[in-house]
CSV table of C-alpha atoms in Angstrom, one decimal:
chain,number,residue,atom,x,y,z
A,8,MET,CA,14.7,31.6,13.2
A,9,ALA,CA,15.9,30.5,16.6
A,10,SER,CA,19.6,29.8,17.2
A,11,THR,CA,20.5,26.5,18.8
A,12,THR,CA,23.7,25.1,20.3
A,13,THR,CA,24.1,21.4,21.0
A,14,GLY,CA,26.9,19.2,22.2
A,15,LYS,CA,26.2,16.3,19.7
A,16,ARG,CA,28.5,15.4,16.9
A,17,LYS,CA,27.5,16.4,13.4
A,18,GLY,CA,25.0,14.1,11.8
A,19,SER,CA,23.9,12.4,14.9
A,20,THR,CA,20.2,12.0,16.0
A,21,CYS,CA,19.0,12.2,19.5
A,22,GLY,CA,17.8,8.7,19.2
A,23,GLU,CA,21.4,7.6,19.2
A,24,GLN,CA,21.9,9.3,22.6
A,25,GLY,CA,18.8,8.0,24.3
A,26,GLY,CA,16.8,11.2,23.8
A,27,VAL,CA,13.7,11.0,21.7
A,28,ASP,CA,13.4,7.2,22.0
A,29,GLY,CA,14.2,7.2,25.7
A,30,ASP,CA,12.7,8.5,28.8
A,31,SER,CA,15.0,11.5,29.6
A,32,GLN,CA,14.2,15.1,28.9
A,33,SER,CA,16.7,15.8,26.2
A,34,GLY,CA,16.2,19.5,26.4
A,35,LYS,CA,18.3,19.5,29.6
A,36,ALA,CA,21.4,18.7,27.5
A,37,THR,CA,20.9,21.6,25.1
A,38,ARG,CA,20.5,25.3,25.1
A,39,SER,CA,17.9,26.8,22.8
A,40,SER,CA,16.1,30.0,22.0
A,41,ILE,CA,12.5,29.3,21.0
A,42,PRO,CA,10.2,32.1,19.9
A,43,ASP,CA,7.7,33.1,22.5
A,44,LEU,CA,4.7,31.6,20.7
A,45,PRO,CA,1.6,29.9,22.1
A,46,GLU,CA,2.1,26.2,22.7
A,47,ASP,CA,-0.6,25.1,20.2
A,48,ILE,CA,1.2,27.0,17.4
A,49,LEU,CA,4.5,25.4,18.3
A,50,PHE,CA,2.9,22.0,18.3
A,51,ARG,CA,1.4,22.7,14.9
A,52,ILE,CA,4.7,23.8,13.5
A,53,HIS,CA,6.3,20.7,14.9
A,54,SER,CA,3.6,18.4,13.5
A,55,LEU,CA,4.4,19.6,10.0
A,56,LEU,CA,8.0,18.5,10.1
A,57,PRO,CA,9.1,15.2,8.5
A,58,MET,CA,9.5,12.5,11.2
A,59,ARG,CA,13.3,12.5,11.4
A,60,GLU,CA,13.5,16.3,11.6
A,61,ALA,CA,10.7,16.3,14.2
A,62,ALA,CA,12.7,13.8,16.3
A,63,ARG,CA,15.8,15.9,16.1
A,64,THR,CA,13.9,19.1,16.9
A,65,ALA,CA,12.5,17.5,20.0
A,66,CYS,CA,16.1,17.3,21.4
A,67,ILE,CA,16.4,21.1,21.7
A,68,SER,CA,13.2,22.1,23.5
A,69,PRO,CA,11.0,20.6,26.3
A,70,THR,CA,8.0,22.0,24.4
A,71,PHE,CA,9.0,20.2,21.2
A,72,PHE,CA,9.8,17.1,23.2
A,73,GLN,CA,6.3,17.1,24.6
A,74,SER,CA,5.0,17.6,21.1
A,75,TRP,CA,7.1,14.6,19.9
A,76,ARG,CA,5.4,12.3,22.4
A,77,CYS,CA,2.1,13.0,20.6
A,78,HIS,CA,3.5,13.4,17.0
A,79,SER,CA,0.6,12.3,14.8
A,80,ASN,CA,2.6,10.9,11.9
A,81,LEU,CA,5.1,8.0,12.6
A,82,LEU,CA,6.9,6.6,9.6
A,83,PHE,CA,9.4,4.0,10.5
A,84,THR,CA,11.9,3.1,7.8
A,85,LYS,CA,15.6,2.5,7.9
A,86,ASP,CA,16.1,6.1,6.7
A,87,THR,CA,13.8,7.8,9.3
A,88,ILE,CA,15.2,5.6,12.1
A,89,GLY,CA,18.8,6.5,11.0
A,90,LEU,CA,20.0,2.9,10.3
A,91,LYS,CA,22.5,2.1,7.6
A,92,ARG,CA,21.3,-0.2,4.8
A,93,GLY,CA,21.4,-3.8,5.8
A,94,ALA,CA,21.3,-3.0,9.5
A,95,CYS,CA,20.1,-5.7,11.8
A,96,GLY,CA,16.3,-6.0,12.2
A,97,GLU,CA,16.7,-6.2,15.9
A,98,ASN,CA,18.1,-2.7,16.1
A,99,PHE,CA,15.2,-1.5,14.0
A,100,ASP,CA,12.7,-3.1,16.4
A,101,ASP,CA,14.3,-1.8,19.5
A,102,LYS,CA,14.3,1.8,18.2
A,103,ILE,CA,10.6,1.6,17.2
A,104,ASP,CA,9.7,0.0,20.5
A,105,ARG,CA,11.4,2.7,22.6
A,106,ILE,CA,9.6,5.5,20.6
A,107,LEU,CA,6.2,3.9,20.9
A,108,ARG,CA,6.6,3.1,24.6
A,109,ASN,CA,6.8,6.9,25.2
A,110,HIS,CA,4.1,7.9,22.7
A,111,SER,CA,0.6,9.1,23.6
A,112,GLY,CA,-0.9,6.9,20.9
A,113,CYS,CA,-2.8,9.7,19.2
A,114,LEU,CA,-1.9,8.9,15.6
A,115,LYS,CA,-3.1,9.7,12.1
A,116,THR,CA,-0.4,7.9,10.2
A,117,PHE,CA,1.5,4.8,11.2
A,118,ASN,CA,4.0,3.2,8.8
A,119,ILE,CA,6.4,0.4,9.5
A,120,ASP,CA,8.6,-0.7,6.5
A,121,TYR,CA,11.3,-3.3,6.9
A,122,TYR,CA,12.6,-2.9,3.4
A,123,GLY,CA,16.4,-2.4,3.5
A,124,THR,CA,16.9,-3.9,7.0
A,125,ARG,CA,18.8,-7.1,7.4
A,126,GLY,CA,17.0,-9.9,9.1
A,127,PHE,CA,13.7,-10.1,10.8
A,128,THR,CA,13.4,-10.7,14.5
A,129,GLY,CA,9.8,-12.1,14.5
A,130,THR,CA,6.4,-10.7,15.4
A,131,SER,CA,6.6,-10.4,19.1
A,132,TYR,CA,6.4,-6.6,19.1
A,133,PHE,CA,3.7,-6.1,16.6
A,134,ASP,CA,0.6,-6.8,18.6
A,135,ARG,CA,1.7,-4.2,21.2
A,136,TRP,CA,2.7,-1.7,18.6
A,137,LEU,CA,-0.7,-2.0,16.8
A,138,GLN,CA,-2.5,-1.7,20.1
A,139,ILE,CA,-0.8,1.7,20.5
A,140,ALA,CA,-1.4,2.8,16.9
A,141,LEU,CA,-4.9,1.6,16.2
A,142,LYS,CA,-7.0,4.1,18.1
A,143,PRO,CA,-9.9,6.2,16.9
A,144,GLY,CA,-8.5,8.9,14.6
A,145,ILE,CA,-6.0,6.8,12.8
A,146,GLU,CA,-6.2,7.4,9.0
A,147,GLU,CA,-3.3,5.6,7.4
A,148,LEU,CA,-1.8,2.2,8.3
A,149,THR,CA,1.1,0.6,6.5
A,150,LEU,CA,2.7,-2.6,7.6
A,151,VAL,CA,5.5,-3.8,5.2
A,152,LEU,CA,7.2,-6.8,6.7
A,153,SER,CA,9.9,-9.1,5.5
A,154,GLU,CA,9.3,-12.4,3.8
A,155,THR,CA,9.5,-15.1,6.5
A,156,LYS,CA,8.4,-18.7,6.9
A,157,ARG,CA,5.8,-17.6,9.5
A,158,LYS,CA,3.6,-14.7,8.4
A,159,TYR,CA,2.3,-12.3,11.0
A,160,ASN,CA,-1.4,-12.7,11.5
A,161,PHE,CA,-2.9,-9.2,11.4
A,162,PRO,CA,-5.2,-8.8,14.4
A,163,CYS,CA,-8.6,-7.8,12.9
A,164,SER,CA,-9.9,-7.6,16.5
A,165,LEU,CA,-8.1,-4.3,16.9
A,166,LEU,CA,-10.2,-2.7,14.2
A,167,SER,CA,-12.7,-1.2,16.6
A,168,ALA,CA,-15.7,0.8,15.5
A,169,GLY,CA,-13.7,4.0,16.2
A,170,VAL,CA,-10.8,2.8,14.1
A,171,ARG,CA,-13.0,1.6,11.3
A,172,ASN,CA,-14.7,5.0,11.2
A,173,SER,CA,-11.4,6.9,10.6
A,174,LEU,CA,-9.2,4.5,8.7
A,175,ARG,CA,-8.8,5.8,5.1
A,176,TYR,CA,-5.7,3.9,3.8
A,177,LEU,CA,-4.6,0.3,4.6
A,178,ARG,CA,-1.5,-1.3,3.1
A,179,LEU,CA,-0.3,-4.8,4.3
A,180,GLN,CA,2.6,-6.8,2.9
A,181,PHE,CA,4.0,-10.2,3.9
A,182,CYS,CA,1.3,-11.0,6.4
A,183,ALA,CA,-1.9,-12.9,6.9
A,184,LEU,CA,-5.3,-11.3,7.0
A,185,HIS,CA,-8.4,-13.3,8.0
A,186,PRO,CA,-11.4,-11.0,8.5
A,187,THR,CA,-14.8,-12.5,9.5
A,188,VAL,CA,-18.4,-11.5,9.1
A,189,GLU,CA,-18.2,-9.9,12.6
A,190,LEU,CA,-15.7,-7.3,11.3
A,191,GLY,CA,-18.2,-4.4,10.8
A,192,PRO,CA,-18.1,-1.6,8.3
A,193,LEU,CA,-15.0,0.4,7.5
A,194,ARG,CA,-16.9,3.6,6.7
A,195,SER,CA,-13.9,5.7,5.5
A,196,LEU,CA,-11.6,3.2,3.8
A,197,LYS,CA,-10.7,4.5,0.3
A,198,SER,CA,-7.4,2.7,-0.6
A,199,LEU,CA,-6.6,-1.0,0.1
A,200,TYR,CA,-3.3,-2.5,-0.8
A,201,LEU,CA,-2.7,-6.2,-0.2
A,202,TRP,CA,0.8,-7.4,-1.3
A,203,ARG,CA,1.8,-11.0,-0.7
A,204,VAL,CA,-1.0,-11.4,1.8
A,205,SER,CA,-2.5,-14.7,2.8
A,206,ILE,CA,-6.2,-14.2,2.3
A,207,THR,CA,-8.9,-16.3,0.7
A,208,TRP,CA,-11.7,-14.9,-1.6
A,209,ASN,CA,-14.3,-15.5,1.1
A,210,GLU,CA,-12.2,-13.4,3.5
A,211,LEU,CA,-11.5,-10.7,0.9
A,212,GLU,CA,-15.2,-10.6,0.1
A,213,CYS,CA,-16.0,-10.0,3.7
A,214,LEU,CA,-13.5,-7.1,3.8
A,215,ILE,CA,-14.8,-5.6,0.5
A,216,PHE,CA,-18.5,-5.8,1.5
A,217,ASN,CA,-17.6,-3.9,4.6
A,218,SER,CA,-15.6,-1.2,2.6
A,219,LEU,CA,-18.3,0.5,0.5
A,220,THR,CA,-16.3,3.8,0.3
A,221,LEU,CA,-13.4,2.0,-1.4
A,222,GLU,CA,-11.9,3.9,-4.4
A,223,LEU,CA,-8.8,1.8,-5.1
A,224,LEU,CA,-8.0,-1.9,-4.7
A,225,ASP,CA,-4.5,-3.2,-5.3
A,226,LEU,CA,-3.8,-7.0,-5.1
A,227,ILE,CA,-0.3,-8.4,-5.7
A,228,SER,CA,0.8,-12.0,-5.3
A,229,CYS,CA,-2.1,-13.1,-3.1
A,230,PRO,CA,-2.0,-16.8,-4.1
A,231,GLU,CA,-5.1,-18.0,-2.3
A,232,ILE,CA,-7.6,-15.8,-4.2
A,233,GLU,CA,-9.3,-17.8,-6.9
A,234,CYS,CA,-12.0,-15.3,-8.0
A,235,LEU,CA,-12.8,-11.6,-7.6
A,236,LYS,CA,-16.4,-10.4,-7.7
A,237,LEU,CA,-16.9,-6.8,-7.0
A,238,PRO,CA,-20.5,-5.8,-6.1
A,239,CYS,CA,-22.5,-2.9,-7.5
A,240,ALA,CA,-22.5,-1.5,-3.9
A,241,LEU,CA,-18.9,-0.3,-4.6
A,242,GLN,CA,-20.2,2.9,-6.0
A,243,ARG,CA,-16.9,4.8,-5.6
A,244,LEU,CA,-14.4,2.1,-6.8
A,245,SER,CA,-12.6,3.6,-9.8
A,246,ALA,CA,-9.3,1.6,-10.0
A,247,LEU,CA,-8.4,-2.0,-9.7
A,248,SER,CA,-4.9,-3.5,-10.0
A,249,VAL,CA,-4.2,-7.3,-9.9
A,250,LEU,CA,-0.7,-8.6,-10.3
A,251,ALA,CA,0.7,-12.2,-10.1
A,252,CYS,CA,-2.3,-13.8,-8.3
A,253,GLU,CA,-1.7,-17.1,-10.1
A,254,ARG,CA,-4.9,-18.9,-8.9
A,255,LEU,CA,-7.2,-16.1,-9.9
A,256,LYS,CA,-9.3,-17.1,-12.9
A,257,VAL,CA,-12.5,-15.0,-12.7
A,258,ILE,CA,-12.8,-11.2,-12.4
A,259,GLU,CA,-16.4,-10.0,-12.3
A,260,SER,CA,-17.2,-6.4,-11.6
A,261,LYS,CA,-20.5,-4.7,-11.2
A,262,ALA,CA,-19.0,-1.6,-9.7
A,263,PRO,CA,-20.6,1.1,-11.8
A,264,ASN,CA,-17.7,3.6,-11.8
A,265,LEU,CA,-14.7,1.2,-12.2
A,266,SER,CA,-12.8,2.9,-15.0
A,267,GLY,CA,-9.2,1.8,-14.6
A,268,LEU,CA,-7.9,-1.8,-14.7
A,269,TYR,CA,-4.4,-3.1,-14.5
A,270,LEU,CA,-3.7,-6.8,-14.9
A,271,CYS,CA,-0.4,-8.7,-14.9
A,272,GLY,CA,0.1,-12.4,-15.1
A,273,ASN,CA,-0.3,-15.5,-17.3
A,274,TRP,CA,-3.4,-16.8,-15.6
A,275,LEU,CA,-6.3,-14.8,-17.0
A,276,ASP,CA,-9.0,-16.1,-19.3
A,277,PHE,CA,-10.5,-13.0,-20.9
A,278,SER,CA,-13.8,-14.9,-21.4
A,279,LEU,CA,-14.2,-14.9,-17.7
A,280,VAL,CA,-13.7,-11.2,-17.2
A,281,GLU,CA,-16.8,-9.0,-16.9
A,282,THR,CA,-15.8,-5.3,-16.5
A,283,LEU,CA,-17.9,-3.4,-19.1
A,284,PRO,CA,-17.4,0.2,-17.8
A,285,ILE,CA,-13.6,0.1,-18.1
A,286,LYS,CA,-12.1,3.1,-19.9
A,287,GLU,CA,-8.4,2.6,-19.0
A,288,LEU,CA,-6.8,-0.9,-19.3
A,289,GLU,CA,-3.2,-2.0,-18.9
A,290,LEU,CA,-2.2,-5.6,-19.5
A,291,GLN,CA,1.0,-7.6,-19.0
A,292,GLN,CA,0.8,-11.2,-20.2
A,293,THR,CA,2.6,-13.7,-22.4
A,294,ASN,CA,1.2,-14.1,-25.9
A,295,LEU,CA,-1.4,-11.5,-25.3
A,296,ILE,CA,-2.1,-9.6,-28.6
A,297,ARG,CA,-4.3,-12.2,-30.3
A,298,ASP,CA,-6.6,-12.5,-27.3
A,299,ALA,CA,-6.8,-8.8,-26.7
A,300,ARG,CA,-7.8,-8.2,-30.4
A,301,ALA,CA,-10.3,-11.0,-30.5
A,302,LYS,CA,-12.1,-10.5,-27.1
A,303,LEU,CA,-11.6,-7.1,-25.6
A,304,PRO,CA,-13.8,-5.1,-28.0
A,305,SER,CA,-16.9,-6.9,-26.9
A,306,LEU,CA,-15.9,-7.4,-23.3
A,307,MET,CA,-14.8,-3.8,-22.7
A,308,PRO,CA,-16.3,-1.7,-25.5
A,309,ASN,CA,-15.8,1.7,-23.7
A,310,ILE,CA,-11.9,1.5,-23.5
A,311,GLU,CA,-10.3,4.8,-24.3
A,312,THR,CA,-6.7,4.0,-23.2
A,313,LEU,CA,-5.2,0.6,-23.8
A,314,ALA,CA,-1.6,-0.5,-23.0
A,315,ILE,CA,-0.4,-4.0,-23.8
A,316,GLN,CA,2.9,-5.5,-22.7
A,317,SER,CA,3.7,-9.0,-24.0
A,318,SER,CA,6.5,-11.4,-24.3
A,319,ARG,CA,7.0,-14.7,-26.2
A,320,GLU,CA,4.5,-13.3,-28.6
A,321,VAL,CA,3.1,-15.4,-31.5
A,322,VAL,CA,1.3,-12.7,-33.4
A,323,ASP,CA,-1.7,-13.8,-35.4
A,324,ALA,CA,-4.2,-11.1,-34.6
A,325,PRO,CA,-7.3,-11.7,-36.6
A,326,MET,CA,-9.0,-9.0,-38.7
A,327,LEU,CA,-12.5,-9.0,-37.1
A,328,PRO,CA,-15.5,-6.7,-37.7
A,329,THR,CA,-15.5,-5.7,-34.0
A,330,LYS,CA,-13.6,-2.5,-33.2
A,331,PHE,CA,-12.6,-0.3,-30.3
A,332,LEU,CA,-15.0,2.5,-31.0
A,333,HIS,CA,-13.8,4.8,-28.3
A,334,LEU,CA,-10.0,4.0,-28.2
A,335,LYS,CA,-7.9,7.2,-28.1
A,336,HIS,CA,-4.5,6.0,-26.8
A,337,LEU,CA,-2.9,2.7,-27.8
A,338,THR,CA,0.5,1.4,-26.5
A,339,ILE,CA,1.9,-2.0,-27.6
A,340,THR,CA,5.1,-3.2,-26.1
A,341,VAL,CA,6.8,-6.5,-27.1
A,342,ARG,CA,9.5,-7.2,-24.6
A,343,SER,CA,13.1,-7.8,-25.7
A,344,GLY,CA,13.7,-11.4,-26.7
A,345,ALA,CA,10.1,-12.1,-27.6
A,346,ILE,CA,9.6,-14.9,-30.0
A,347,VAL,CA,7.6,-13.8,-33.0
A,348,SER,CA,6.2,-16.4,-35.4
A,349,ARG,CA,6.8,-14.3,-38.5
A,350,ALA,CA,7.4,-10.8,-39.6
A,351,TYR,CA,4.4,-8.7,-38.6
A,352,ASP,CA,3.2,-5.2,-39.3
A,353,TYR,CA,2.2,-4.1,-35.8
A,354,PHE,CA,0.8,-0.8,-37.2
A,355,SER,CA,-1.9,-2.9,-38.9
A,356,LEU,CA,-3.4,-3.3,-35.4
A,357,VAL,CA,-4.3,0.3,-35.3
A,358,SER,CA,-7.0,-0.2,-37.9
């Protein structure tokens, strides 16, 4: 393709020299030979590049530099920013801020992930960044913060009607989310991941009832949720994952197409679970095998795939007349170091 000559040292990015994340036209410092193609085709080629490569390419051409300012997929991690592992969070924030200050704001994907950066400089930038990113047309939003004493309160007020109509994927980690009844419907949301998010059941219920196109719900370490009731209006919901939500005691699902369930934790009473359509079930819990054998056949009679992972197991699985009539795949894992009450023939569970 085109031959290029630059004066930068090998391995450097133009962000390190004030190019892509600054205000200067970096193309002035380089010589390039770009094919004589229509601008829209060049923009399209540039949009298909991974973010770091798109930033570097913007250093060699005014056309690509202009395209960079409206690059639709921004994924900020220590790798895409070019920081070494354990780099100061302040440097991470500064680089993101410079890029976003020069961006048009027309985004499809916006991802900020603080994993691998050292320290966390607070939340002063976030409102401004989200005001730039959350515009009609945004499809994916990921905000993975660091664990701090003060969690960032995600501003639901920025979820305008236009944003709610286009947003398909939402992942939040280490923040607070407090939607209200005034939120309005998220007409395109398919995947919702809440990891270590401060949210109550009433607030989550408000979010769920406004997300009727939801296909996947993933909850990890959300300590304020005490019950989870999924309405029959969730016609498209097919997968539910709940891990380490210690206060959660009740799971009730009337979602007609929910077929996959993954539960992990020592908190669940099977008698309080109502998920009859489930076909795939994965469980991780202490001393699990007895309860699974005694209660699951009647609670989830349609299971085809069952995976159980247990520790500190006291195996005394009763031989009961109820059976898994549709079970095709069974995996039982007893973790290393498990305490077993007596020698037990695990293969007898197959019958």
